[in-house]
Coordinates of C-alpha atoms in Angstrom, one line a residue:
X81 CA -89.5 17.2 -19.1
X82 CA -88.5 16.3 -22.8
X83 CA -86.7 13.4 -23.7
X84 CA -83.2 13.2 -24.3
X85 CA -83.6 12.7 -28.3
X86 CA -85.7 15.9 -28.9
X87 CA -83.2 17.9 -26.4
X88 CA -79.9 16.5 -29.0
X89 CA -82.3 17.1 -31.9
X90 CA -83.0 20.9 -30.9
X91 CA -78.7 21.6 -29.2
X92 CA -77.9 20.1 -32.9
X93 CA -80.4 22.7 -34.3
X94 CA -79.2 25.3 -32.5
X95 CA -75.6 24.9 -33.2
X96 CA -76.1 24.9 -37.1
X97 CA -78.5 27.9 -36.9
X98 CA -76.3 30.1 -35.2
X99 CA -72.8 28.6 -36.9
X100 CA -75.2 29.5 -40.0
X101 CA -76.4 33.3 -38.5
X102 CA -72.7 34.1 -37.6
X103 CA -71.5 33.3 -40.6
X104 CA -73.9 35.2 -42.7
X105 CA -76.2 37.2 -40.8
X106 CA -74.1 38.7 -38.4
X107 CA -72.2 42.1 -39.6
X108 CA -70.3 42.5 -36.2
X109 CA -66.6 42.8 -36.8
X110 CA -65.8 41.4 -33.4
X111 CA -67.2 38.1 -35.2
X112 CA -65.2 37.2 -37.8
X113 CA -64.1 34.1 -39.6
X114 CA -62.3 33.1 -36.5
X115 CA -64.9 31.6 -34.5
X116 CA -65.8 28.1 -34.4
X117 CA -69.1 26.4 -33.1
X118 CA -67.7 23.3 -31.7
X119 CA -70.8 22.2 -29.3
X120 CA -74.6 23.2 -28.0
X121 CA -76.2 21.5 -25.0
X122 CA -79.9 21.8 -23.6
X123 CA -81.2 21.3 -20.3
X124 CA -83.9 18.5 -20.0
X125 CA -86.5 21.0 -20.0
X126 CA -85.4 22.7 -23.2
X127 CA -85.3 26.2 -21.4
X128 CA -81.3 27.0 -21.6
X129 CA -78.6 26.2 -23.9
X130 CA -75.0 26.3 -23.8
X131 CA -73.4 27.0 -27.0
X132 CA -69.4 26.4 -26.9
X133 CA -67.2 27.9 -29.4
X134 CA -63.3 28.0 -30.1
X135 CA -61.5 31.5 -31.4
X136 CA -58.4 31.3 -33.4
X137 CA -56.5 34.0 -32.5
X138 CA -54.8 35.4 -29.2
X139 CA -56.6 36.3 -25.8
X140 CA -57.1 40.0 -27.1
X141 CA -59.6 38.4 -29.9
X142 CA -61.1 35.9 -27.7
X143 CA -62.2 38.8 -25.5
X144 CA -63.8 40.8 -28.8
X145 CA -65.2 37.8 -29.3
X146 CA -66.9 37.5 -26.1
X147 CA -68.7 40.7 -26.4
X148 CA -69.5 40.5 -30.0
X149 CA -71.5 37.2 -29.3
X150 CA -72.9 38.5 -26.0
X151 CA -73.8 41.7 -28.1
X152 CA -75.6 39.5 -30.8
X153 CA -77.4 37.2 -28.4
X154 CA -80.7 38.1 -28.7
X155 CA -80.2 38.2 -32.7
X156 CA -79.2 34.5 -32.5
X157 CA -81.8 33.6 -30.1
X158 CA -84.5 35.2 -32.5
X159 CA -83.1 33.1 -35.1
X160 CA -82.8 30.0 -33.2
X161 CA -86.8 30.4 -32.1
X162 CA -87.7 30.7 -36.0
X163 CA -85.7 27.9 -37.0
X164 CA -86.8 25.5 -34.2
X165 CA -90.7 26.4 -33.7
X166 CA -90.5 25.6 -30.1
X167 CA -93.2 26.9 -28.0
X168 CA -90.2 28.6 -25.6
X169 CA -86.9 29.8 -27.4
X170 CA -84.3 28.9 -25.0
X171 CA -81.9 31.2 -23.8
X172 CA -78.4 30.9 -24.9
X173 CA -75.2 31.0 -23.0
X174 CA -72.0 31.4 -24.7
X175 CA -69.1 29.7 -22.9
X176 CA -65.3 29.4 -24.5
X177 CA -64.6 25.8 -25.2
X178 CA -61.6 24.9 -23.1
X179 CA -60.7 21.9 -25.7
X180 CA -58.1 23.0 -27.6
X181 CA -56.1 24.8 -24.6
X182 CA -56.4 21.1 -22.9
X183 CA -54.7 19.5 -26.2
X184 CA -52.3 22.1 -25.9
X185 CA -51.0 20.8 -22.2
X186 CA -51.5 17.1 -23.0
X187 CA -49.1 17.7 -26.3
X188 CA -46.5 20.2 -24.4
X189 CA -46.3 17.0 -21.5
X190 CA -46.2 14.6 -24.3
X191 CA -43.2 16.2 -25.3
X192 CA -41.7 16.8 -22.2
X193 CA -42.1 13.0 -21.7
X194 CA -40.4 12.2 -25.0
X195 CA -37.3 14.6 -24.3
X196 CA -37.0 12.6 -21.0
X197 CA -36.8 9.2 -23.1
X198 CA -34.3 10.5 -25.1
X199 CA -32.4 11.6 -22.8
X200 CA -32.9 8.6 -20.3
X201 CA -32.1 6.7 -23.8
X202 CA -28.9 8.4 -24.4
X203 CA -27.4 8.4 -20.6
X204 CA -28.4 4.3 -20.8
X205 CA -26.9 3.7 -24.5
X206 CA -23.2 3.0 -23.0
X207 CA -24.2 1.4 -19.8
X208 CA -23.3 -1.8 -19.1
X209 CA -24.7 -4.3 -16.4
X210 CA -24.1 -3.6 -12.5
X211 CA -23.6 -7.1 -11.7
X212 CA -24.5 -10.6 -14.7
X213 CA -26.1 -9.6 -17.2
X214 CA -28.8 -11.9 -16.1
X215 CA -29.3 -11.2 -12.3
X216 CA -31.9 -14.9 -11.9
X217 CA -30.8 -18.2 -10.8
X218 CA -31.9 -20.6 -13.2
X219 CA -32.8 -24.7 -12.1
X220 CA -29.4 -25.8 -14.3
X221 CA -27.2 -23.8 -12.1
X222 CA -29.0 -24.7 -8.8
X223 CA -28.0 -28.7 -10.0
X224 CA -24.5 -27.8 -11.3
X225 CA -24.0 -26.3 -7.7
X226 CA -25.5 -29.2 -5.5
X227 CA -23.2 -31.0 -7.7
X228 CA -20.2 -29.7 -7.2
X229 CA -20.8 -29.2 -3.6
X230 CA -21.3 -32.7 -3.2
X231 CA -17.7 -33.6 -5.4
X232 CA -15.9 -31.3 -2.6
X233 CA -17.6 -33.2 0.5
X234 CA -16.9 -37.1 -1.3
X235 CA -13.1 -35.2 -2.0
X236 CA -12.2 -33.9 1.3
X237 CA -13.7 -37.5 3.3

């Protein structure tokens, strides 16, 4: 079992090699400028890596995509075992990084929450109070009404 340093040493490896490979070395046109490395993690025992990418296009590229980089695997793999000099290469698994979809739904609710201010905002701009504007007792009335109350008692004996 390696430690946790070398395994970050080699995903960060990994990720720059095959960033570098698709950039350069790659002449698939399913593999364009559009795809971004955005993450590579190894298993404790250094024997599998998960590479994450984004693709900036529509779900029709994101699938050419897909097959380009599973078509090119053991080309990047190759590369990666050059680059690394590790006694085992490890094999690499491509998996869509679901990141930028999740900003995508945290901003649409964001907005959906802002429209619902505003309009919350506008329906409350002419409002006015349903009963005093200030609803609490405070101790100064409490004493003005003892007060009084006692005035009507000495009044009426």
């Amino acid at each position: 079992m390696a430690d946790n340093a070398r395994a970050k040493r080699l995903a960060d490896l990994i990720r720059e090699v095959v960033a570098q490979k698709l950039q350069r070395g790659i002449k698939d046109p399913r593999l364009g400028t559009h795809v971004t490395i955005t993450d590579t993690r190894v298993t404790g025992d250094l024997r599998e890596a998960t590479v994450f990418y984004t693709v900036y296009g529509d779900d029709e590229q994101r699938a050419e995509v897909a097959a380009g980089l599973e078509s090119a695997k053991g080309i990047l793999r190759s590369a990666v075992g050059a680059a690394a000099g590790v006694k085992f290469t490890p094999t690499l698994t491509f998996v869509a990084d679901a990141l930028p979809d999740n900003a995508k739904t945290i901003e649409d609710l964001l907005d959906r929450a802002r429209s619902s201010d505003a309009q919350v905002r506008e329906a409350s701009a002419g409002a006015s109070f349903a009963g005093d504007a200030d609803p609490y007792k405070k101790p100064e009335d409490d004493d003005t009404d003892t007060d009084s109350a006692a005035a009507d008692k000495d009044g009426d004996a």
